[in-house]
Coordinates of C-alpha atoms in Angstrom, one line a residue:
Chain A
X1 CA -20.5 -13.4 -81.0
X2 CA -17.2 -11.7 -80.5
X3 CA -18.1 -8.5 -82.1
X4 CA -16.8 -5.3 -80.5
X5 CA -19.4 -3.6 -78.4
X6 CA -21.6 -0.7 -79.7
X7 CA -23.4 1.8 -77.5
X8 CA -25.4 5.0 -77.6
X9 CA -26.2 7.4 -74.8
X10 CA -28.3 10.6 -75.1
X11 CA -29.5 13.4 -72.9
X12 CA -32.3 15.9 -73.4
X13 CA -31.2 18.4 -70.8
X14 CA -30.9 18.6 -67.1
X15 CA -33.3 20.5 -64.8
X16 CA -36.8 20.0 -66.2
X17 CA -40.1 20.4 -64.4
X18 CA -40.9 18.5 -61.2
X19 CA -42.6 15.3 -62.1
X20 CA -45.9 16.1 -60.4
X21 CA -46.3 19.4 -62.4
X22 CA -47.3 17.5 -65.6
X23 CA -49.5 14.4 -66.1
X24 CA -47.9 11.0 -66.6
X25 CA -48.8 11.1 -70.3
X26 CA -46.5 14.1 -70.8
X27 CA -43.5 12.3 -69.4
X28 CA -44.4 9.2 -71.4
X29 CA -44.3 11.4 -74.5
X30 CA -40.8 12.7 -73.5
X31 CA -39.6 9.1 -72.9
X32 CA -41.0 8.1 -76.3
X33 CA -39.1 10.9 -78.0
X34 CA -35.9 9.8 -76.2
X35 CA -36.6 6.3 -77.4
X36 CA -37.1 7.4 -80.9
X37 CA -33.7 9.2 -80.7
X38 CA -32.0 6.1 -79.4
X39 CA -33.6 4.0 -82.1
X40 CA -32.4 6.3 -84.8
X41 CA -28.8 6.0 -83.5
X42 CA -29.1 2.3 -82.9
X43 CA -30.2 1.5 -86.4
X44 CA -27.0 3.2 -87.6
X45 CA -24.7 1.4 -85.2
X46 CA -26.3 -2.0 -85.5
X47 CA -26.1 -1.7 -89.2
X48 CA -22.3 -1.2 -89.0
X49 CA -22.5 2.6 -89.4
X50 CA -20.3 5.1 -87.7
X51 CA -20.5 6.7 -84.3
X52 CA -20.5 10.0 -86.1
X53 CA -23.6 9.1 -88.1
X54 CA -25.3 7.7 -84.9
X55 CA -24.9 10.9 -82.8
X56 CA -26.0 13.1 -85.6
X57 CA -29.1 10.9 -86.1
X58 CA -29.9 10.9 -82.4
X59 CA -29.6 14.6 -82.1
X60 CA -31.7 15.4 -85.2
X61 CA -34.6 13.5 -83.6
X62 CA -34.4 15.6 -80.5
X63 CA -33.9 18.8 -82.5
X64 CA -37.1 18.0 -84.3
X65 CA -39.1 17.3 -81.1
X66 CA -40.8 20.1 -79.3
X67 CA -39.9 18.5 -76.0
X68 CA -36.3 19.6 -76.0
X69 CA -34.4 22.9 -76.0
X70 CA -32.8 22.5 -79.4
X71 CA -34.1 23.0 -83.0
X72 CA -37.9 23.2 -82.9
X73 CA -38.7 24.0 -79.3
X74 CA -35.5 25.9 -78.6
X75 CA -35.3 28.6 -75.9
X76 CA -36.0 32.2 -76.7
X77 CA -33.4 34.9 -75.9
X78 CA -34.3 38.2 -74.3
X79 CA -35.1 39.7 -77.6
X80 CA -37.6 37.0 -78.3
X81 CA -35.4 35.3 -80.9
X82 CA -33.7 32.0 -81.2
X83 CA -30.0 31.7 -81.5
X84 CA -28.8 28.1 -81.8
X85 CA -25.5 26.5 -81.0
X86 CA -24.3 23.0 -81.9
X87 CA -21.1 20.9 -82.2
X88 CA -20.1 17.5 -83.3
X89 CA -16.8 15.7 -82.8
X90 CA -15.4 12.6 -84.4
X91 CA -13.0 10.9 -81.9
X92 CA -11.2 8.9 -84.6
X93 CA -9.2 11.9 -85.8
X94 CA -10.2 14.6 -83.4
X95 CA -12.1 16.3 -86.2
X96 CA -14.9 18.7 -85.1
X97 CA -17.4 21.2 -86.4
X98 CA -19.7 23.7 -84.8
X99 CA -22.0 26.6 -85.3
X100 CA -23.1 29.3 -82.9
X101 CA -25.8 32.0 -82.8
X102 CA -27.4 30.4 -85.9
X103 CA -30.9 31.6 -86.7
X104 CA -32.3 29.8 -89.8
X105 CA -30.8 26.3 -89.7
X106 CA -33.5 23.7 -89.0
X107 CA -31.0 21.1 -87.7
X108 CA -27.9 22.9 -86.4
X109 CA -26.2 19.6 -85.8
X110 CA -26.2 18.9 -89.5
X111 CA -24.7 22.3 -90.1
X112 CA -22.0 21.5 -87.5
X113 CA -21.1 18.4 -89.3
X114 CA -21.0 20.2 -92.6
X115 CA -18.6 22.7 -91.1
X116 CA -16.4 19.8 -90.1
X117 CA -16.6 18.1 -93.5
X118 CA -17.0 20.9 -96.0
X119 CA -15.1 23.9 -94.6
X120 CA -11.6 24.8 -93.3
X121 CA -13.2 26.0 -90.1
X122 CA -14.2 24.3 -86.8
X123 CA -16.6 27.1 -85.6
X124 CA -18.7 29.5 -87.7
X125 CA -20.9 32.1 -86.0
X126 CA -24.1 34.0 -86.7
X127 CA -25.4 34.9 -90.1
X128 CA -22.2 33.4 -91.7
X129 CA -23.3 30.0 -90.2
X130 CA -26.8 30.3 -91.6
X131 CA -25.3 31.2 -95.1
X132 CA -22.9 28.4 -94.9
X133 CA -25.6 25.9 -94.2
X134 CA -27.7 27.2 -97.1
X135 CA -24.7 26.9 -99.4
X136 CA -24.4 23.3 -98.2
X137 CA -27.9 22.6 -99.4
X138 CA -29.9 23.1 -96.2
X139 CA -33.1 24.9 -96.8
X140 CA -33.4 27.8 -94.3
X141 CA -36.4 28.0 -92.0
X142 CA -37.8 31.2 -90.5
X143 CA -36.7 31.9 -87.0
X144 CA -40.3 31.4 -85.8
X145 CA -40.1 27.7 -86.9
X146 CA -38.2 27.1 -83.6
X147 CA -40.9 28.8 -81.4
X148 CA -43.4 26.8 -79.3
X149 CA -46.1 28.0 -77.0
X150 CA -44.2 26.6 -74.1
X151 CA -41.1 28.6 -74.8
X152 CA -43.1 31.8 -75.3
X153 CA -44.7 31.2 -71.9
X154 CA -41.3 30.5 -70.3
X155 CA -39.9 33.8 -71.7
X156 CA -43.0 35.7 -70.5
X157 CA -42.6 34.2 -67.0
X158 CA -38.9 35.1 -66.8
X159 CA -39.6 38.7 -68.0
X160 CA -42.3 39.0 -65.3
X161 CA -39.8 37.7 -62.7
X162 CA -37.2 40.3 -64.0
X163 CA -39.7 43.1 -63.5
X164 CA -40.6 41.7 -60.0
X165 CA -36.9 41.3 -59.1
X166 CA -37.3 37.6 -58.6
X167 CA -35.2 36.2 -61.5
X168 CA -33.1 34.3 -59.1
X169 CA -36.1 32.1 -58.2
X170 CA -36.6 31.0 -61.8
X171 CA -36.4 27.2 -61.9
X172 CA -33.8 25.3 -63.8
X173 CA -36.7 24.2 -66.0
X174 CA -37.3 27.7 -67.2
X175 CA -33.7 28.4 -67.7
X176 CA -31.7 25.6 -69.2
X177 CA -31.8 22.5 -71.4
X178 CA -29.7 21.1 -74.2
X179 CA -29.6 17.8 -76.1
X180 CA -26.6 15.6 -76.7
X181 CA -25.5 12.2 -77.8
X182 CA -22.4 10.0 -77.5
X183 CA -21.8 6.8 -79.4
X184 CA -19.3 3.9 -79.9
X185 CA -19.3 2.0 -83.2
X186 CA -18.2 -1.5 -84.1
X187 CA -14.8 -0.1 -85.4
X188 CA -14.2 1.4 -81.9
X189 CA -14.8 5.0 -82.9
X190 CA -16.3 7.4 -80.4
X191 CA -18.3 10.5 -81.3
X192 CA -20.2 13.2 -79.5
X193 CA -22.8 15.8 -80.5
X194 CA -24.6 18.6 -78.7
X195 CA -27.3 21.0 -79.8
X196 CA -29.0 23.8 -77.9
X197 CA -31.1 26.9 -77.9
X198 CA -29.1 28.1 -74.9
X199 CA -31.5 29.2 -72.1
X200 CA -34.6 31.2 -71.9
X201 CA -34.1 35.0 -71.7
X202 CA -30.4 34.7 -72.5
X203 CA -28.8 37.9 -73.9
X204 CA -28.4 38.0 -77.7
X205 CA -25.0 37.0 -78.8
X206 CA -24.3 34.8 -75.8
X207 CA -22.4 31.6 -76.6
X208 CA -22.6 28.7 -74.2
X209 CA -20.5 25.5 -73.8
X210 CA -22.3 23.3 -76.4
X211 CA -20.5 24.5 -79.5
X212 CA -17.1 24.8 -77.7
X213 CA -15.0 21.7 -78.3
X214 CA -13.6 20.6 -74.9
X215 CA -16.3 22.4 -72.9
X216 CA -19.7 21.0 -73.8
X217 CA -18.7 18.5 -76.4
X218 CA -15.6 16.2 -76.8
X219 CA -14.7 12.8 -78.1
X220 CA -11.4 10.9 -78.5
X221 CA -11.0 7.3 -79.5
X222 CA -9.7 5.1 -76.8
X223 CA -10.7 7.6 -74.1
X224 CA -14.3 8.8 -74.0
X225 CA -17.1 10.8 -75.6
X226 CA -18.9 13.5 -73.6
X227 CA -21.9 15.8 -74.1
X228 CA -22.8 18.3 -71.3
X229 CA -25.9 20.1 -70.1
X230 CA -26.3 22.9 -67.6
X231 CA -25.1 26.5 -67.1
X232 CA -22.6 26.6 -69.9
X233 CA -20.4 29.4 -68.6
X234 CA -19.2 27.2 -65.8
X235 CA -18.5 24.3 -68.2
X236 CA -16.5 26.6 -70.4
X237 CA -14.4 27.8 -67.4
X238 CA -13.7 24.2 -66.3
X239 CA -13.2 23.0 -69.9
X240 CA -15.5 20.3 -68.5
X241 CA -15.7 17.7 -71.3
X242 CA -11.9 17.7 -72.0
X243 CA -11.2 17.7 -68.3
X244 CA -13.2 14.4 -67.9
X245 CA -11.2 12.9 -70.8
X246 CA -7.9 14.1 -69.2
X247 CA -8.8 12.5 -66.0
X248 CA -9.3 9.2 -67.8
X249 CA -6.2 9.6 -69.9
X250 CA -3.7 10.9 -67.5
X251 CA -5.0 10.5 -63.9
X252 CA -6.0 6.8 -64.1
X253 CA -9.7 7.6 -63.2
X254 CA -12.6 5.6 -64.6
X255 CA -15.5 7.2 -66.3
X256 CA -17.8 7.2 -63.3
X257 CA -15.1 8.6 -61.0
X258 CA -14.2 11.4 -63.5
X259 CA -17.7 12.4 -64.4
X260 CA -18.9 12.4 -60.7
X261 CA -15.9 14.5 -59.8
X262 CA -16.8 17.0 -62.5
X263 CA -20.5 17.2 -61.8
X264 CA -20.6 16.8 -58.0
X265 CA -17.4 18.5 -57.0
X266 CA -16.2 21.0 -59.6
X267 CA -19.5 22.2 -61.1
X268 CA -21.8 21.8 -58.2
X269 CA -19.4 24.0 -56.2
X270 CA -20.6 26.9 -58.3
X271 CA -24.2 26.2 -57.3
X272 CA -25.3 25.4 -60.9
X273 CA -27.4 22.7 -62.4
X274 CA -25.2 20.3 -64.3
X275 CA -25.4 17.0 -66.1
X276 CA -23.4 14.9 -68.6
X277 CA -23.8 11.9 -70.8
X278 CA -20.5 10.1 -71.3
X279 CA -19.3 6.8 -72.8
X280 CA -15.9 5.2 -72.5
X281 CA -14.0 3.1 -75.1
X282 CA -15.4 -0.1 -73.6
X283 CA -19.0 1.1 -74.2
X284 CA -19.9 1.9 -70.6
X285 CA -22.4 4.8 -70.3
X286 CA -22.8 7.1 -67.3
X287 CA -25.4 9.9 -66.9
X288 CA -24.8 11.8 -63.7
X289 CA -26.7 15.0 -62.9
X290 CA -27.2 17.2 -59.9
X291 CA -30.7 18.5 -60.6
X292 CA -34.1 17.1 -60.0
X293 CA -34.2 15.5 -63.4
X294 CA -32.4 14.9 -66.6
X295 CA -33.9 13.5 -69.7
X296 CA -31.6 10.7 -70.7
X297 CA -31.4 7.3 -72.4
X298 CA -29.0 4.6 -73.5
X299 CA -28.6 1.3 -75.2
X300 CA -25.6 -0.8 -74.3
X301 CA -24.1 -3.9 -75.9
X302 CA -27.2 -6.0 -75.1
X303 CA -29.4 -3.8 -77.3
X304 CA -31.9 -3.0 -74.5
X305 CA -33.1 0.6 -74.5
X306 CA -33.5 2.5 -71.2
X307 CA -35.0 6.0 -70.9
X308 CA -35.7 8.3 -68.0
X309 CA -36.6 11.9 -67.1
X310 CA -36.6 11.9 -63.3
X311 CA -35.3 9.2 -60.9
X312 CA -37.0 6.2 -62.3
X313 CA -35.4 4.5 -65.3
X314 CA -37.8 2.8 -67.7
X315 CA -37.1 0.0 -70.1
X316 CA -38.2 1.4 -73.4
X317 CA -40.4 -0.3 -75.9
X318 CA -40.9 -3.1 -73.4
Chain B
X1 CA 14.5 39.1 -50.6
X2 CA 12.1 36.2 -50.1
X3 CA 9.3 37.6 -52.3
X4 CA 7.4 35.2 -54.4
X5 CA 8.6 35.3 -58.1
X6 CA 6.8 37.3 -60.7
X7 CA 7.0 36.8 -64.4
X8 CA 5.6 37.9 -67.7
X9 CA 5.7 36.1 -71.1
X10 CA 4.3 37.4 -74.4
X11 CA 4.0 36.4 -78.0
X12 CA 3.3 38.4 -81.1
X13 CA 2.4 35.5 -83.3
X14 CA 4.3 32.7 -84.9
X15 CA 5.3 32.6 -88.6
X16 CA 6.4 36.0 -89.6
X17 CA 8.5 37.0 -92.6
X18 CA 12.0 35.6 -93.1
X19 CA 14.5 37.9 -91.4
X20 CA 16.3 38.9 -94.6
X21 CA 13.1 40.2 -96.2
X22 CA 13.0 43.3 -94.0
X23 CA 15.8 45.6 -93.0
X24 CA 17.2 45.3 -89.4
X25 CA 15.4 48.5 -88.4
X26 CA 12.1 46.8 -89.0
X27 CA 12.9 44.0 -86.6
X28 CA 14.3 46.4 -84.1
X29 CA 11.0 48.2 -84.2
X30 CA 9.1 45.0 -83.6
X31 CA 11.4 44.1 -80.7
X32 CA 10.8 47.6 -79.3
X33 CA 7.1 47.0 -79.4
X34 CA 7.5 43.7 -77.6
X35 CA 9.7 45.4 -75.0
X36 CA 7.0 48.1 -74.5
X37 CA 4.4 45.4 -74.0
X38 CA 6.6 43.6 -71.4
X39 CA 7.3 46.9 -69.6
X40 CA 3.6 47.7 -69.3
X41 CA 3.0 44.3 -67.7
X42 CA 6.1 44.5 -65.6
X43 CA 5.1 47.8 -64.1
X44 CA 1.8 46.2 -62.9
X45 CA 3.5 43.1 -61.5
X46 CA 6.4 44.9 -59.9
X47 CA 4.0 47.3 -58.2
X48 CA 2.2 44.4 -56.6
X49 CA -0.6 44.3 -59.2
X50 CA -2.4 41.3 -60.4
X51 CA -1.5 38.9 -63.2
X52 CA -4.9 39.7 -64.8
X53 CA -4.0 43.4 -65.0
X54 CA -0.6 42.5 -66.3
X55 CA -1.7 40.3 -69.2
X56 CA -4.4 42.9 -70.2
X57 CA -1.8 45.7 -70.2
X58 CA 0.7 43.6 -72.2
X59 CA -2.0 42.7 -74.8
X60 CA -3.3 46.3 -75.1
X61 CA 0.2 47.5 -76.1
X62 CA 0.3 44.9 -78.9
X63 CA -3.2 45.5 -80.0
X64 CA -2.3 49.2 -80.4
X65 CA 0.8 48.4 -82.4
X66 CA 0.6 48.0 -86.2
X67 CA 3.2 45.3 -86.0
X68 CA 0.9 42.6 -84.7
X69 CA -2.3 40.9 -86.0
X70 CA -4.6 42.1 -83.2
X71 CA -6.4 45.4 -82.8
X72 CA -4.8 48.0 -85.1
X73 CA -3.0 46.0 -87.7
X74 CA -5.3 43.0 -87.6
X75 CA -5.8 40.7 -90.5
X76 CA -8.6 41.3 -93.1
X77 CA -11.1 38.6 -93.9
X78 CA -12.1 37.6 -97.4
X79 CA -14.8 40.3 -97.4
X80 CA -12.1 43.0 -96.6
X81 CA -13.4 43.4 -93.0
X82 CA -11.9 42.9 -89.6
X83 CA -13.5 40.4 -87.2
X84 CA -11.6 40.3 -83.9
X85 CA -11.4 37.6 -81.3
X86 CA -10.0 37.8 -77.7
X87 CA -10.1 36.0 -74.4
X88 CA -8.8 36.5 -70.9
X89 CA -8.6 34.1 -68.0
X90 CA -8.0 34.5 -64.3
X91 CA -6.4 31.4 -63.0
X92 CA -7.3 32.2 -59.4
X93 CA -10.9 31.3 -59.8
X94 CA -11.0 30.0 -63.3
X95 CA -12.9 33.1 -64.3
X96 CA -12.9 33.9 -68.0
X97 CA -14.3 36.3 -70.6
X98 CA -14.1 36.5 -74.4
X99 CA -15.5 38.1 -77.5
X100 CA -15.5 36.8 -81.0
X101 CA -16.2 38.3 -84.5
X102 CA -16.1 41.8 -82.9
X103 CA -15.9 44.7 -85.4
X104 CA -15.8 48.1 -83.5
X105 CA -13.9 47.4 -80.3
X106 CA -10.6 49.2 -80.3
X107 CA -9.1 46.9 -77.7
X108 CA -10.9 43.5 -77.8
X109 CA -9.0 42.3 -74.7
X110 CA -10.6 45.0 -72.6
X111 CA -14.0 43.9 -73.8
X112 CA -13.1 40.3 -73.0
X113 CA -12.3 41.4 -69.5
X114 CA -15.6 43.3 -69.2
X115 CA -17.5 40.2 -70.3
X116 CA -15.8 38.4 -67.4
X117 CA -16.4 41.1 -64.9
X118 CA -19.7 42.8 -66.0
X119 CA -21.8 40.1 -67.6
X120 CA -23.2 36.6 -66.8
X121 CA -21.5 35.4 -70.0
X122 CA -18.1 34.0 -70.8
X123 CA -18.3 34.4 -74.6
X124 CA -20.3 37.0 -76.6
X125 CA -20.2 37.1 -80.4
X126 CA -20.6 39.6 -83.2
X127 CA -22.6 42.8 -83.0
X128 CA -23.7 41.9 -79.5
X129 CA -20.1 42.0 -78.4
X130 CA -19.6 45.4 -80.0
X131 CA -22.8 46.7 -78.3
X132 CA -21.8 45.2 -74.9
X133 CA -18.4 46.9 -75.1
X134 CA -20.1 50.2 -75.9
X135 CA -22.4 49.8 -72.9
X136 CA -19.4 49.3 -70.8
X137 CA -18.1 52.7 -71.8
X138 CA -15.7 51.7 -74.6
X139 CA -15.9 54.2 -77.5
X140 CA -16.5 52.3 -80.7
X141 CA -14.0 52.7 -83.6
X142 CA -14.8 52.3 -87.3
X143 CA -13.8 49.0 -88.7
X144 CA -11.3 50.8 -90.9
X145 CA -9.3 51.8 -87.7
X146 CA -7.8 48.3 -87.7
X147 CA -6.6 48.4 -91.3
X148 CA -3.0 49.0 -92.3
X149 CA -1.4 49.1 -95.7
X150 CA 0.5 45.9 -94.9
X151 CA -2.7 44.0 -94.3
X152 CA -4.3 45.4 -97.4
X153 CA -1.3 44.2 -99.4
X154 CA -1.4 40.8 -97.7
X155 CA -5.1 40.3 -98.6
X156 CA -4.5 41.4 -102.2
X157 CA -1.6 39.0 -102.5
X158 CA -3.8 36.1 -101.1
X159 CA -6.6 37.0 -103.5
X160 CA -4.2 36.9 -106.4
X161 CA -2.9 33.5 -105.3
X162 CA -6.5 32.3 -105.1
X163 CA -7.1 33.3 -108.7
X164 CA -3.8 31.7 -109.7
X165 CA -4.6 28.6 -107.8
X166 CA -1.4 28.9 -105.6
X167 CA -3.1 29.6 -102.2
X168 CA -1.2 26.7 -100.7
X169 CA 2.0 28.5 -101.3
X170 CA 1.0 31.5 -99.2
X171 CA 3.6 31.9 -96.5
X172 CA 2.7 31.7 -92.8
X173 CA 3.5 35.4 -92.7
X174 CA 0.6 36.2 -94.9
X175 CA -1.7 33.8 -93.1
X176 CA -1.5 33.9 -89.4
X177 CA -0.5 35.9 -86.3
X178 CA -2.0 36.5 -82.9
X179 CA -0.8 38.2 -79.7
X180 CA -0.9 36.8 -76.2
X181 CA 0.4 37.1 -72.7
X182 CA 0.8 35.0 -69.6
X183 CA 1.7 36.3 -66.1
X184 CA 2.4 35.3 -62.5
X185 CA 1.9 37.8 -59.8
X186 CA 3.3 38.1 -56.2
X187 CA 0.2 36.5 -54.8
X188 CA 0.8 33.4 -57.0
X189 CA -2.0 34.1 -59.4
X190 CA -1.7 33.1 -63.0
X191 CA -3.5 34.7 -65.9
X192 CA -3.6 34.4 -69.7
X193 CA -4.8 36.6 -72.5
X194 CA -5.0 36.3 -76.3
X195 CA -6.2 38.6 -79.0
X196 CA -6.2 38.2 -82.8
X197 CA -7.6 39.3 -86.1
X198 CA -7.6 35.7 -87.2
X199 CA -5.8 35.3 -90.5
X200 CA -5.8 37.1 -93.7
X201 CA -8.5 36.1 -96.2
X202 CA -10.4 34.1 -93.5
X203 CA -14.1 33.5 -94.2
X204 CA -16.4 35.9 -92.4
X205 CA -17.9 34.4 -89.2
X206 CA -14.9 32.0 -88.7
X207 CA -13.9 31.7 -85.0
X208 CA -10.5 30.5 -84.2
X209 CA -8.9 29.2 -81.0
X210 CA -8.0 32.5 -79.3
X211 CA -11.4 33.2 -77.7
X212 CA -12.0 29.6 -76.9
X213 CA -11.1 28.9 -73.2
X214 CA -9.0 25.7 -73.2
X215 CA -8.0 25.9 -76.8
X216 CA -6.0 29.2 -77.3
X217 CA -6.2 30.6 -73.8
X218 CA -6.1 28.9 -70.4
X219 CA -4.9 29.7 -66.9
X220 CA -5.2 27.8 -63.6
X221 CA -3.4 28.8 -60.4
X222 CA -0.8 26.2 -59.3
X223 CA -0.7 24.7 -62.8
X224 CA 0.1 27.0 -65.7
X225 CA -1.0 29.9 -68.0
X226 CA -1.0 29.4 -71.7
X227 CA -1.6 31.5 -74.8
X228 CA -1.4 29.9 -78.3
X229 CA -0.7 31.1 -81.8
X230 CA -1.0 29.2 -85.1
X231 CA -3.8 27.6 -87.2
X232 CA -6.6 27.8 -84.6
X233 CA -8.7 25.0 -85.9
X234 CA -6.1 22.4 -84.9
X235 CA -5.7 24.0 -81.5
X236 CA -9.5 23.8 -80.9
X237 CA -9.5 20.1 -81.9
X238 CA -6.7 19.3 -79.5
X239 CA -8.1 21.6 -76.8
X240 CA -4.4 22.6 -76.8
X241 CA -4.0 25.0 -73.9
X242 CA -6.0 22.9 -71.5
X243 CA -4.2 19.7 -72.7
X244 CA -0.9 21.3 -71.7
X245 CA -2.4 22.1 -68.2
X246 CA -3.7 18.5 -68.0
X247 CA -0.3 17.0 -68.7
X248 CA 1.2 19.1 -65.9
X249 CA -1.6 18.4 -63.5
X250 CA -2.2 14.7 -64.1
X251 CA 0.6 13.2 -66.2
X252 CA 3.5 14.5 -64.1
X253 CA 5.0 16.4 -67.0
X254 CA 7.0 19.6 -66.7
X255 CA 6.0 22.7 -68.7
X256 CA 8.8 22.2 -71.3
X257 CA 7.9 18.6 -71.8
X258 CA 4.2 19.3 -72.1
X259 CA 4.5 22.3 -74.4
X260 CA 7.0 20.5 -76.6
X261 CA 4.8 17.5 -76.9
X262 CA 1.9 19.7 -77.9
X263 CA 3.8 21.8 -80.5
X264 CA 6.2 19.3 -82.0
X265 CA 4.2 16.1 -81.7
X266 CA 0.5 16.8 -81.6
X267 CA 0.2 20.0 -83.6
X268 CA 3.1 19.6 -86.0
X269 CA 1.6 16.3 -87.0
X270 CA -1.1 18.3 -88.8
X271 CA 1.5 20.2 -90.9
X272 CA 0.5 23.5 -89.3
X273 CA 2.5 26.4 -87.9
X274 CA 2.2 26.5 -84.1
X275 CA 3.6 28.3 -81.1
X276 CA 2.8 28.9 -77.5
X277 CA 3.9 31.1 -74.6
X278 CA 3.4 29.3 -71.3
X279 CA 4.3 30.0 -67.7
X280 CA 4.2 27.6 -64.8
X281 CA 3.4 28.3 -61.1
X282 CA 7.1 28.7 -60.3
X283 CA 7.5 31.5 -62.9
X284 CA 9.3 29.5 -65.6
X285 CA 8.5 30.7 -69.1
X286 CA 8.7 28.6 -72.3
X287 CA 8.1 29.8 -75.8
X288 CA 8.3 26.8 -78.3
X289 CA 7.3 27.2 -81.9
X290 CA 7.7 25.2 -85.1
X291 CA 7.9 28.0 -87.6
X292 CA 10.7 30.2 -88.8
X293 CA 9.9 32.8 -86.3
X294 CA 7.7 33.8 -83.4
X295 CA 7.7 37.3 -81.9
X296 CA 8.1 36.8 -78.2
X297 CA 9.5 38.1 -75.0
X298 CA 9.7 37.5 -71.3
X299 CA 10.9 38.9 -68.0
X300 CA 11.6 36.4 -65.2
X301 CA 12.2 36.9 -61.5
X302 CA 15.5 38.7 -62.1
X303 CA 13.7 41.5 -63.9
X304 CA 15.7 41.2 -67.1
X305 CA 13.7 41.6 -70.3
X306 CA 14.4 39.4 -73.3
X307 CA 12.8 39.8 -76.8
X308 CA 13.1 38.0 -80.1
X309 CA 11.5 37.6 -83.5
X310 CA 13.6 34.9 -85.1
X311 CA 16.3 32.6 -83.6
X312 CA 18.4 35.2 -81.9
X313 CA 17.2 36.4 -78.5
X314 CA 18.0 40.0 -77.5
X315 CA 18.4 41.5 -74.1
X316 CA 16.0 44.4 -74.2
X317 CA 16.8 48.0 -73.2
X318 CA 20.3 46.8 -72.5

């Protein structure tokens, strides 16, 4: 077959717990959730659908899973509330949509796409984002829909550390997490999507890199699609996703060189946890990260699904 | 003298009224306000101060002037309220701070700087931004402080056009406007700052490019400093300010080539009004725009101030 390649890559956040802190069944569950996300996207791509539909489908599955810091299972801010950020970008026409500090949108990535397709805006914040989603036909959920026992425990732990003056020792697992997807469709279109609850104990009103086009999310046909995870402030300052694209486009770097430079030189230099899933126009996927772990998965042209949380990569469904 | 060059460049928004629609005194007033902004920055730079202090000083003057769409004189959204966005970036360490959808901060650019210097965030939105500014010692103002008769008339005109179905004919003058500054200090540091009320009749919660690092505002030492004006959505999708920097850094383009490509090829292709003020590491200033007018001014190494609203450039204070 001489069909153009299709590919999907996803991440479920960098910096999770050490592997030995949970039993193997837990990690198998996370890998199964990653696989379900990949499959949702693959069905779209393999059926001739668009990269845009594929990244949305992949992210919705992770938003709906309690295992990831997005949608249900999102981080709690310091006030004990959820404020959700998401962005989607269609590399074919550099179209994009995003929401930030949303509180009642079950699937923020769907709202981001609606902003792109049904508004004159790229980014809508706060209650206006919630209201926009509702006008687009999305039934609002109470903010408590997003809460899980694990996130409540993480917030309590961080509050205790604050009182004890040991916040700096909070692990990445208590602090970060995001989900994202990048895809290439048969027509050669690239797309990227990112969704997050931010991080546990974040201050209300804080916006990270996920909904910022060029920082946490970027896609341009013929170049690459990128979704980031890690301490968002540093990604914003480095315009990280667009910087990776610029290195490919103008500096003659390959995807691996550009993403490694960003993660291991630029971002690691700030002492932060950082990871990225990225895909080039030929369908090559990379998933570099500088933390102990990053939930991730991909399916390349051969249709084989791979998933991982820590170092070991597993063939999924095999 | 062998001192390193210093320079300041400012814009007060692209797409104002046609020159003949106001009397010459009006335009002289606008030019005087631009000159005051330049002088405030120049005093900082000439005294050995930082580019960061200079861009903040320049923007504060324009925020306080009713002639520009930022701070006092900002645009009204469709609900008849002001929601203000601002960002500042220090090119020396790629530090940045921003606020969006702020409602009670007299000088949003000061709050953006406080976010950079006194928080762990880069971007804070909505009421949280207002509260943060107040905690930093900034006395809140009522939202009505920002309103001028001119903006009320512009909103009424746009609402009338909406009813008549002729919104598309609204002039750029009724729709856009932003202020921004870029500076180079004796130590070789570049900085950029942007502040805006968005555009008249914008939907509540809409965030434009001004507070988005890499889109409307960007600075990196040794490369360039950029502040944009025009329809923000398209600047976000093109990651315009960082794209200009990437062309300088990786594609071997000069500042004029890179900014002209962005304004006249990339952005004009969307049929939008667009302008930029940009400064390279050698102190060269460019101010390209594709509209009938862009309020702008600059002082280069020779210390001579130039200001303009339409085609003709005036020597200020001469």
